[in-house]
């Protein structure tokens, strides 16, 4: 076996670590661009005040909570380039805010449209020509893992696609993972983001593309922590110890997908989110079981091992793994078909469009799954996803 492992992001993990942000930021300079979704600006206010008092020159962008579109990023970066230069970007929020910070680190140092840097399966990305701005990430959810990944997911509102920038140069310099920021997460967000993190860990672990022992080490541990703590954190959302467990799992899962990426579930869930505007974590939560049901007999050895390692199951079988996973997704409240979640007009033509999008733009992750499905296999999973 041969492998390489690199995680250039420093992780500062704990409770109230956020109080040291100004100190960490001062290493990079005074001119800070602070990215925060509108709906959690109150949570950010003390941090913004603290940075301002430390004589940082602060520009705050309050963005819509949805995943950033390439059109928005191009417009925002053009405006920002007119106004100021920056030494550092801070991404405060869930995956959308952190991905926006990473995408802006490229957009503010380059002139081409940001969509050209997205790595689509049918089109190689444009190479970077400059060093992106440094980024500090501060997650306020426990799911995306974006605080430690070199990825930024972009929506394209014109083509109704999602594309991912995959660029080692946008690994955040520092991730501050602070459980004191997590105790106000709503129940449904706690649940969906936990399943997204579990899916990252699972897909990185079963991914067959290359030897990646660290992905498996982090992935198994992340899945185990989520399986052991999800019920408790849903019942006790203010418990900082439980929030720390979930944050640790999410960061471990992010490290796993940084080492070896996602597979079929994310290949379907991303275009599903682009076509329906469904939040990423929910799209992943509803797609996971249809993919894993179809995978059961093709990944029996690895799923049997994970049944034992993740769920401490004596049966140690793929069928038992899927049963345990289904219970976890039931607990999160997402084990239902899309036909029970979307309006009739949203479902109209969705199966064809989704299969078409996966096969045209997201076929590369399909090759990393224990079994590679062609169009008919993907259609069968999508039918299960829509109709149950
Ligand atoms: Fe995800």
CSV table of C-alpha atoms and ligand atoms in Angstrom, one decimal:
chain,number,residue,atom,x,y,z
A,1,UNK,CA,0.0,0.0,0.0
A,2,UNK,CA,1.2,3.5,-0.7
A,3,UNK,CA,-0.6,6.7,0.1
A,4,UNK,CA,0.0,10.4,0.9
A,5,UNK,CA,-1.9,12.4,3.5
A,6,UNK,CA,-1.8,16.2,3.9
A,7,UNK,CA,-4.1,18.3,6.1
A,8,UNK,CA,-2.7,21.8,6.1
A,9,UNK,CA,-5.6,23.3,8.2
A,10,UNK,CA,-4.8,24.0,11.8
A,11,UNK,CA,-7.7,22.9,14.0
A,12,UNK,CA,-8.5,24.7,17.2
A,13,UNK,CA,-11.2,22.8,19.0
A,14,UNK,CA,-13.0,23.5,22.3
A,15,UNK,CA,-15.5,25.7,24.1
A,16,UNK,CA,-15.1,29.5,23.9
A,17,UNK,CA,-12.1,29.2,21.6
A,18,UNK,CA,-13.8,31.8,19.4
A,19,UNK,CA,-12.7,34.4,21.9
A,20,UNK,CA,-9.2,34.1,20.5
A,21,UNK,CA,-10.2,34.9,16.9
A,22,UNK,CA,-8.8,38.4,16.8
A,23,UNK,CA,-5.4,37.0,18.0
A,24,UNK,CA,-5.4,34.3,15.3
A,25,UNK,CA,-6.5,36.8,12.6
A,26,UNK,CA,-3.8,39.3,13.5
A,27,UNK,CA,-1.2,37.0,12.0
A,28,UNK,CA,-2.6,37.7,8.5
A,29,UNK,CA,-3.2,41.5,8.8
A,30,UNK,CA,-5.9,44.0,9.7
A,31,UNK,CA,-8.1,44.0,6.6
A,32,UNK,CA,-10.7,41.3,7.2
A,33,UNK,CA,-13.6,40.2,5.1
A,34,UNK,CA,-16.1,38.5,7.4
A,35,UNK,CA,-18.8,36.3,5.7
A,36,UNK,CA,-21.9,35.3,7.7
A,37,UNK,CA,-25.4,34.2,6.7
A,38,UNK,CA,-28.1,36.8,7.4
A,39,UNK,CA,-30.1,34.5,9.6
A,40,UNK,CA,-27.3,34.0,12.2
A,41,UNK,CA,-25.9,37.5,12.3
A,42,UNK,CA,-27.0,37.9,15.9
A,43,UNK,CA,-24.7,34.9,16.8
A,44,UNK,CA,-21.8,36.6,15.0
A,45,UNK,CA,-22.4,40.1,16.6
A,46,UNK,CA,-20.2,39.7,19.7
A,47,UNK,CA,-17.4,38.2,17.4
A,48,UNK,CA,-17.7,41.1,15.0
A,49,UNK,CA,-17.6,43.6,17.8
A,50,UNK,CA,-14.6,42.0,19.3
A,51,UNK,CA,-12.7,42.1,15.9
A,52,UNK,CA,-13.7,45.8,15.5
A,53,UNK,CA,-12.4,46.6,19.0
A,54,UNK,CA,-9.1,44.9,18.1
A,55,UNK,CA,-8.6,47.6,15.4
A,56,UNK,CA,-9.2,45.2,12.5
A,57,UNK,CA,-10.6,46.9,9.4
A,58,UNK,CA,-13.6,44.8,9.0
A,59,UNK,CA,-16.0,44.4,6.1
A,60,UNK,CA,-19.0,42.2,6.9
A,61,UNK,CA,-21.0,40.4,4.2
A,62,UNK,CA,-24.4,39.1,5.3
A,63,UNK,CA,-25.4,36.7,2.6
A,64,UNK,CA,-28.6,34.7,1.9
A,65,UNK,CA,-28.5,31.4,3.9
A,66,UNK,CA,-28.7,29.2,0.7
A,67,UNK,CA,-25.6,27.8,-1.0
A,68,UNK,CA,-23.8,30.5,-2.9
A,69,UNK,CA,-24.3,30.8,-6.6
A,70,UNK,CA,-21.5,31.6,-9.0
A,71,UNK,CA,-23.5,34.6,-10.3
A,72,UNK,CA,-23.6,36.0,-6.7
A,73,UNK,CA,-19.9,35.4,-6.1
A,74,UNK,CA,-18.9,37.1,-9.4
A,75,UNK,CA,-21.1,40.1,-8.6
A,76,UNK,CA,-19.9,40.3,-5.0
A,77,UNK,CA,-16.2,40.0,-5.8
A,78,UNK,CA,-16.5,42.7,-8.5
A,79,UNK,CA,-18.0,45.0,-5.9
A,80,UNK,CA,-15.5,44.2,-3.3
A,81,UNK,CA,-12.5,44.6,-5.7
A,82,UNK,CA,-13.8,48.2,-6.2
A,83,UNK,CA,-14.0,48.9,-2.5
A,84,UNK,CA,-10.9,47.4,-0.8
A,85,UNK,CA,-8.2,44.8,-0.5
A,86,UNK,CA,-8.2,42.1,2.1
A,87,UNK,CA,-5.6,40.2,4.1
A,88,UNK,CA,-7.9,37.5,5.3
A,89,UNK,CA,-11.4,36.1,4.8
A,90,UNK,CA,-13.3,34.6,7.7
A,91,UNK,CA,-16.2,32.2,6.9
A,92,UNK,CA,-18.6,32.0,9.8
A,93,UNK,CA,-21.6,29.7,9.4
A,94,UNK,CA,-22.6,26.4,7.9
A,95,UNK,CA,-21.2,25.0,4.7
A,96,UNK,CA,-22.6,27.8,2.6
A,97,UNK,CA,-20.7,30.5,4.4
A,98,UNK,CA,-17.5,28.6,4.6
A,99,UNK,CA,-17.7,27.6,0.9
A,100,UNK,CA,-18.5,31.2,0.0
A,101,UNK,CA,-15.4,32.3,1.9
A,102,UNK,CA,-13.2,29.8,0.1
A,103,UNK,CA,-14.7,30.6,-3.3
A,104,UNK,CA,-14.1,34.4,-2.7
A,105,UNK,CA,-10.5,33.6,-1.8
A,106,UNK,CA,-10.1,32.7,-5.4
A,107,UNK,CA,-12.5,35.2,-6.9
A,108,UNK,CA,-10.8,38.1,-5.2
A,109,UNK,CA,-7.4,37.0,-6.5
A,110,UNK,CA,-8.4,36.1,-10.1
A,111,UNK,CA,-10.4,37.8,-12.9
A,112,UNK,CA,-12.1,34.8,-14.6
A,113,UNK,CA,-15.7,33.8,-13.7
A,114,UNK,CA,-15.7,31.6,-10.6
A,115,UNK,CA,-17.7,28.8,-12.3
A,116,UNK,CA,-14.7,28.1,-14.5
A,117,UNK,CA,-12.8,26.9,-11.4
A,118,UNK,CA,-15.5,24.3,-10.6
A,119,UNK,CA,-14.4,20.7,-11.4
A,120,UNK,CA,-17.2,19.1,-13.4
A,121,UNK,CA,-16.9,15.5,-14.5
A,122,UNK,CA,-17.1,16.5,-18.2
A,123,UNK,CA,-14.9,19.6,-18.0
A,124,UNK,CA,-11.5,20.2,-16.3
A,125,UNK,CA,-11.3,23.3,-14.1
A,126,UNK,CA,-9.3,26.4,-14.9
A,127,UNK,CA,-5.9,26.3,-13.1
A,128,UNK,CA,-5.2,29.0,-10.5
A,129,UNK,CA,-2.7,31.6,-11.5
A,130,UNK,CA,-2.4,33.4,-8.2
A,131,UNK,CA,-2.3,32.5,-4.5
A,132,UNK,CA,-5.9,32.6,-3.0
A,133,UNK,CA,-6.4,34.8,0.1
A,134,UNK,CA,-6.0,33.0,3.4
A,135,UNK,CA,-9.3,31.8,5.0
A,136,UNK,CA,-10.3,31.0,8.6
A,137,UNK,CA,-13.4,28.9,9.0
A,138,UNK,CA,-15.7,28.9,11.9
A,139,UNK,CA,-18.5,26.3,11.6
A,140,UNK,CA,-21.9,26.9,13.3
A,141,UNK,CA,-23.3,23.5,12.2
A,142,UNK,CA,-22.0,20.0,12.6
A,143,UNK,CA,-22.2,18.4,9.2
A,144,UNK,CA,-20.4,19.9,6.3
A,145,UNK,CA,-16.8,19.4,7.4
A,146,UNK,CA,-16.0,22.4,5.1
A,147,UNK,CA,-13.9,23.9,7.8
A,148,UNK,CA,-11.1,21.4,6.9
A,149,UNK,CA,-11.7,20.6,3.2
A,150,UNK,CA,-10.2,22.0,0.0
A,151,UNK,CA,-13.7,22.1,-1.5
A,152,UNK,CA,-16.3,24.8,-2.3
A,153,UNK,CA,-19.6,23.9,-3.7
A,154,UNK,CA,-21.2,26.4,-6.1
A,155,UNK,CA,-24.7,26.6,-7.5
A,156,UNK,CA,-25.1,27.8,-11.1
A,157,UNK,CA,-28.6,29.4,-11.2
A,158,UNK,CA,-28.5,29.7,-15.0
A,159,UNK,CA,-27.7,26.1,-15.8
A,160,UNK,CA,-29.3,24.7,-12.6
A,161,UNK,CA,-26.1,22.8,-11.8
A,162,UNK,CA,-23.9,22.4,-8.8
A,163,UNK,CA,-20.1,22.2,-9.2
A,164,UNK,CA,-17.3,21.8,-6.7
A,165,UNK,CA,-14.0,23.7,-6.7
A,166,UNK,CA,-11.4,21.1,-5.6
A,167,UNK,CA,-8.2,23.0,-5.0
A,168,UNK,CA,-5.6,22.3,-2.3
A,169,UNK,CA,-4.7,26.0,-2.3
A,170,UNK,CA,-8.1,26.8,-0.6
A,171,UNK,CA,-7.6,24.5,2.4
A,172,UNK,CA,-8.4,26.9,5.3
A,173,UNK,CA,-5.4,28.1,7.3
A,174,UNK,CA,-7.3,27.7,10.5
A,175,UNK,CA,-10.6,26.1,11.6
A,176,UNK,CA,-12.0,27.2,15.0
A,177,UNK,CA,-14.5,24.5,16.0
A,178,UNK,CA,-16.3,25.8,19.1
A,179,UNK,CA,-19.3,24.0,20.7
A,180,UNK,CA,-20.5,27.2,22.3
A,181,UNK,CA,-21.6,28.3,18.8
A,182,UNK,CA,-23.6,25.1,18.2
A,183,UNK,CA,-26.2,25.0,21.0
A,184,UNK,CA,-28.8,27.1,19.2
A,185,UNK,CA,-28.9,24.9,16.1
A,186,UNK,CA,-32.5,24.0,15.4
A,187,UNK,CA,-33.5,20.3,15.8
A,188,UNK,CA,-34.1,19.7,12.1
A,189,UNK,CA,-30.7,21.2,11.2
A,190,UNK,CA,-28.9,19.2,13.9
A,191,UNK,CA,-30.5,16.1,12.4
A,192,UNK,CA,-29.9,16.7,8.7
A,193,UNK,CA,-26.3,17.9,9.2
A,194,UNK,CA,-25.5,14.9,11.3
A,195,UNK,CA,-26.6,12.6,8.5
A,196,UNK,CA,-24.6,14.6,6.0
A,197,UNK,CA,-21.5,14.2,8.2
A,198,UNK,CA,-22.3,10.4,8.5
A,199,UNK,CA,-22.6,10.2,4.7
A,200,UNK,CA,-19.2,11.9,4.3
A,201,UNK,CA,-17.6,9.4,6.6
A,202,UNK,CA,-19.4,6.5,5.0
A,203,UNK,CA,-18.6,7.4,1.4
A,204,UNK,CA,-15.0,8.3,2.2
A,205,UNK,CA,-14.6,4.9,3.9
A,206,UNK,CA,-16.2,2.7,1.2
A,207,UNK,CA,-14.7,4.8,-1.7
A,208,UNK,CA,-12.6,2.4,-3.8
A,209,UNK,CA,-10.5,5.0,-5.7
A,210,UNK,CA,-7.2,4.7,-3.9
A,211,UNK,CA,-5.7,3.5,-0.6
A,212,UNK,CA,-6.6,6.0,2.1
A,213,UNK,CA,-6.1,4.6,5.6
A,214,UNK,CA,-6.6,8.0,7.2
A,215,UNK,CA,-10.0,8.4,5.5
A,216,UNK,CA,-11.0,5.0,7.0
A,217,UNK,CA,-9.6,5.8,10.4
A,218,UNK,CA,-11.4,9.2,10.6
A,219,UNK,CA,-14.5,7.9,8.8
A,220,UNK,CA,-15.2,5.0,11.1
A,221,UNK,CA,-14.6,7.1,14.2
A,222,UNK,CA,-16.9,9.8,12.9
A,223,UNK,CA,-19.7,7.3,12.1
A,224,UNK,CA,-19.4,5.7,15.5
A,225,UNK,CA,-19.6,9.0,17.3
A,226,UNK,CA,-22.7,10.1,15.4
A,227,UNK,CA,-24.4,6.7,15.9
A,228,UNK,CA,-23.7,6.9,19.6
A,229,UNK,CA,-24.7,10.5,20.2
A,230,UNK,CA,-27.4,11.6,17.7
A,231,UNK,CA,-30.4,10.6,19.9
A,232,UNK,CA,-28.9,12.2,22.9
A,233,UNK,CA,-28.1,15.5,21.2
A,234,UNK,CA,-31.5,15.8,19.6
A,235,UNK,CA,-33.0,15.3,23.1
A,236,UNK,CA,-30.5,17.7,24.8
A,237,UNK,CA,-29.6,20.4,22.3
A,238,UNK,CA,-28.0,22.7,24.8
A,239,UNK,CA,-25.6,20.1,26.1
A,240,UNK,CA,-22.1,21.4,25.2
A,241,UNK,CA,-20.4,18.0,25.7
A,242,UNK,CA,-22.8,16.3,23.2
A,243,UNK,CA,-22.4,19.2,20.8
A,244,UNK,CA,-18.6,18.7,21.1
A,245,UNK,CA,-19.0,15.0,20.2
A,246,UNK,CA,-21.0,15.9,17.1
A,247,UNK,CA,-18.6,18.7,16.1
A,248,UNK,CA,-15.7,16.4,16.5
A,249,UNK,CA,-17.4,13.8,14.3
A,250,UNK,CA,-18.2,16.3,11.6
A,251,UNK,CA,-14.6,17.6,11.5
A,252,UNK,CA,-13.3,14.0,11.4
A,253,UNK,CA,-15.7,13.3,8.5
A,254,UNK,CA,-14.4,16.5,6.7
A,255,UNK,CA,-10.9,15.2,7.2
A,256,UNK,CA,-12.0,11.9,5.7
A,257,UNK,CA,-13.4,13.5,2.5
A,258,UNK,CA,-10.4,15.7,2.2
A,259,UNK,CA,-8.3,12.5,2.0
A,260,UNK,CA,-10.7,10.4,-0.2
A,261,UNK,CA,-13.9,12.0,-1.6
A,262,UNK,CA,-17.6,11.1,-1.7
A,263,UNK,CA,-19.3,8.6,-4.0
A,264,UNK,CA,-22.7,7.9,-5.3
A,265,UNK,CA,-24.9,9.5,-2.6
A,266,UNK,CA,-23.3,12.9,-3.1
A,267,UNK,CA,-23.2,12.4,-6.9
A,268,UNK,CA,-27.0,12.2,-6.8
A,269,UNK,CA,-27.7,14.6,-3.8
A,270,UNK,CA,-25.8,17.6,-5.3
A,271,UNK,CA,-27.8,17.8,-8.5
A,272,UNK,CA,-31.0,17.0,-6.5
A,273,UNK,CA,-30.2,20.1,-4.5
A,274,UNK,CA,-29.5,22.2,-7.6
A,275,UNK,CA,-32.8,21.1,-9.3
A,276,UNK,CA,-35.1,21.4,-6.3
A,277,UNK,CA,-33.3,24.0,-4.1
A,278,UNK,CA,-33.4,21.5,-1.3
A,279,UNK,CA,-30.7,22.2,1.3
A,280,UNK,CA,-27.6,20.0,0.8
A,281,UNK,CA,-27.9,18.1,4.1
A,282,UNK,CA,-31.5,17.2,3.5
A,283,UNK,CA,-30.8,16.1,0.0
A,284,UNK,CA,-28.0,13.8,1.3
A,285,UNK,CA,-30.2,12.6,4.2
A,286,UNK,CA,-32.9,11.4,1.8
A,287,UNK,CA,-30.6,10.0,-0.8
A,288,UNK,CA,-28.4,7.9,1.6
A,289,UNK,CA,-30.8,4.9,2.1
A,290,UNK,CA,-31.8,4.4,-1.5
A,291,UNK,CA,-28.1,4.3,-2.5
A,292,UNK,CA,-27.2,2.0,0.4
A,293,UNK,CA,-30.1,-0.4,-0.2
A,294,UNK,CA,-28.8,-0.8,-3.8
A,295,UNK,CA,-25.2,-1.2,-2.5
A,296,UNK,CA,-25.9,-3.9,0.0
A,297,UNK,CA,-25.0,-6.9,-2.0
A,298,UNK,CA,-22.1,-5.2,-3.8
A,299,UNK,CA,-20.3,-4.0,-0.7
A,300,UNK,CA,-21.1,-6.8,1.7
A,301,UNK,CA,-17.6,-7.2,3.2
A,302,UNK,CA,-17.0,-3.6,4.0
A,303,UNK,CA,-20.5,-3.0,5.3
A,304,UNK,CA,-20.3,-6.1,7.5
A,305,UNK,CA,-17.1,-4.8,9.0
A,306,UNK,CA,-18.7,-1.3,9.5
A,307,UNK,CA,-21.8,-2.9,11.1
A,308,UNK,CA,-19.5,-4.3,13.8
A,309,UNK,CA,-17.2,-1.3,14.1
A,310,UNK,CA,-19.8,1.5,13.9
A,311,UNK,CA,-22.9,0.0,15.4
A,312,UNK,CA,-21.2,-2.7,17.6
A,313,UNK,CA,-23.5,-5.2,16.0
A,314,UNK,CA,-22.9,-8.9,16.7
A,315,UNK,CA,-24.5,-9.8,13.4
A,316,UNK,CA,-21.7,-8.0,11.4
A,317,UNK,CA,-23.5,-8.1,8.1
A,318,UNK,CA,-24.3,-5.7,5.3
A,319,UNK,CA,-28.1,-6.2,5.9
A,320,UNK,CA,-27.7,-5.4,9.5
A,321,UNK,CA,-25.6,-2.3,8.7
A,322,UNK,CA,-28.4,-1.0,6.5
A,323,UNK,CA,-31.0,-1.7,9.2
A,324,UNK,CA,-29.0,0.2,11.8
A,325,UNK,CA,-28.4,3.1,9.3
A,326,UNK,CA,-32.1,3.2,8.5
A,327,UNK,CA,-32.9,3.5,12.2
A,328,UNK,CA,-30.4,6.4,12.5
A,329,UNK,CA,-32.0,8.2,9.5
A,330,UNK,CA,-35.5,7.4,10.9
A,331,UNK,CA,-34.3,9.1,14.1
A,332,UNK,CA,-33.2,12.1,12.2
A,333,UNK,CA,-36.7,12.2,10.5
A,334,UNK,CA,-35.6,11.8,6.9
A,335,UNK,CA,-36.4,8.3,5.9
A,336,UNK,CA,-39.2,9.2,3.4
A,337,UNK,CA,-39.4,9.4,-0.3
A,338,UNK,CA,-39.3,12.7,-2.2
A,339,UNK,CA,-42.9,12.1,-3.3
A,340,UNK,CA,-43.8,12.8,0.4
A,341,UNK,CA,-41.7,15.9,0.6
A,342,UNK,CA,-42.0,17.8,-2.7
A,343,UNK,CA,-45.0,19.4,-4.5
A,344,UNK,CA,-46.3,17.7,-7.6
A,345,UNK,CA,-44.9,20.4,-9.9
A,346,UNK,CA,-41.4,19.9,-8.4
A,347,UNK,CA,-41.7,16.2,-9.0
A,348,UNK,CA,-42.7,16.6,-12.6
A,349,UNK,CA,-39.8,15.5,-14.8
A,350,UNK,CA,-37.5,15.4,-11.8
A,351,UNK,CA,-36.4,11.7,-12.3
A,352,UNK,CA,-35.3,12.3,-15.9
A,353,UNK,CA,-33.5,15.6,-15.2
A,354,UNK,CA,-31.7,14.1,-12.1
A,355,UNK,CA,-30.5,11.0,-13.9
A,356,UNK,CA,-29.4,13.2,-16.9
A,357,UNK,CA,-27.5,15.6,-14.6
A,358,UNK,CA,-25.7,12.8,-12.7
A,359,UNK,CA,-24.7,11.0,-15.9
A,360,UNK,CA,-23.5,14.2,-17.6
A,361,UNK,CA,-21.8,16.2,-14.9
A,362,UNK,CA,-21.3,14.0,-11.8
A,363,UNK,CA,-20.3,10.7,-13.3
A,364,UNK,CA,-16.8,10.7,-11.8
A,365,UNK,CA,-17.8,10.0,-8.1
A,366,UNK,CA,-19.9,7.0,-9.4
A,367,UNK,CA,-16.7,5.3,-10.4
A,368,UNK,CA,-15.5,5.5,-6.7
A,369,UNK,CA,-18.4,3.6,-5.3
A,370,UNK,CA,-18.0,-0.2,-4.6
A,371,UNK,CA,-20.2,-0.8,-7.7
A,372,UNK,CA,-20.3,1.5,-10.6
A,373,UNK,CA,-23.8,1.9,-11.9
A,374,UNK,CA,-24.6,3.0,-15.4
A,375,UNK,CA,-27.6,5.0,-16.3
A,376,UNK,CA,-30.1,2.3,-15.6
A,377,UNK,CA,-28.7,1.6,-12.2
A,378,UNK,CA,-28.8,5.3,-11.3
A,379,UNK,CA,-32.4,5.5,-12.6
A,380,UNK,CA,-33.4,2.6,-10.3
A,381,UNK,CA,-31.9,4.4,-7.3
A,382,UNK,CA,-33.6,7.7,-8.3
A,383,UNK,CA,-37.0,5.9,-8.6
A,384,UNK,CA,-36.4,4.5,-5.1
A,385,UNK,CA,-35.5,8.0,-3.9
A,386,UNK,CA,-38.6,9.5,-5.4
A,387,UNK,CA,-41.2,6.8,-4.8
A,388,UNK,CA,-39.8,4.7,-2.0
B,1,LIG,FE1,-22.2,16.7,2.1
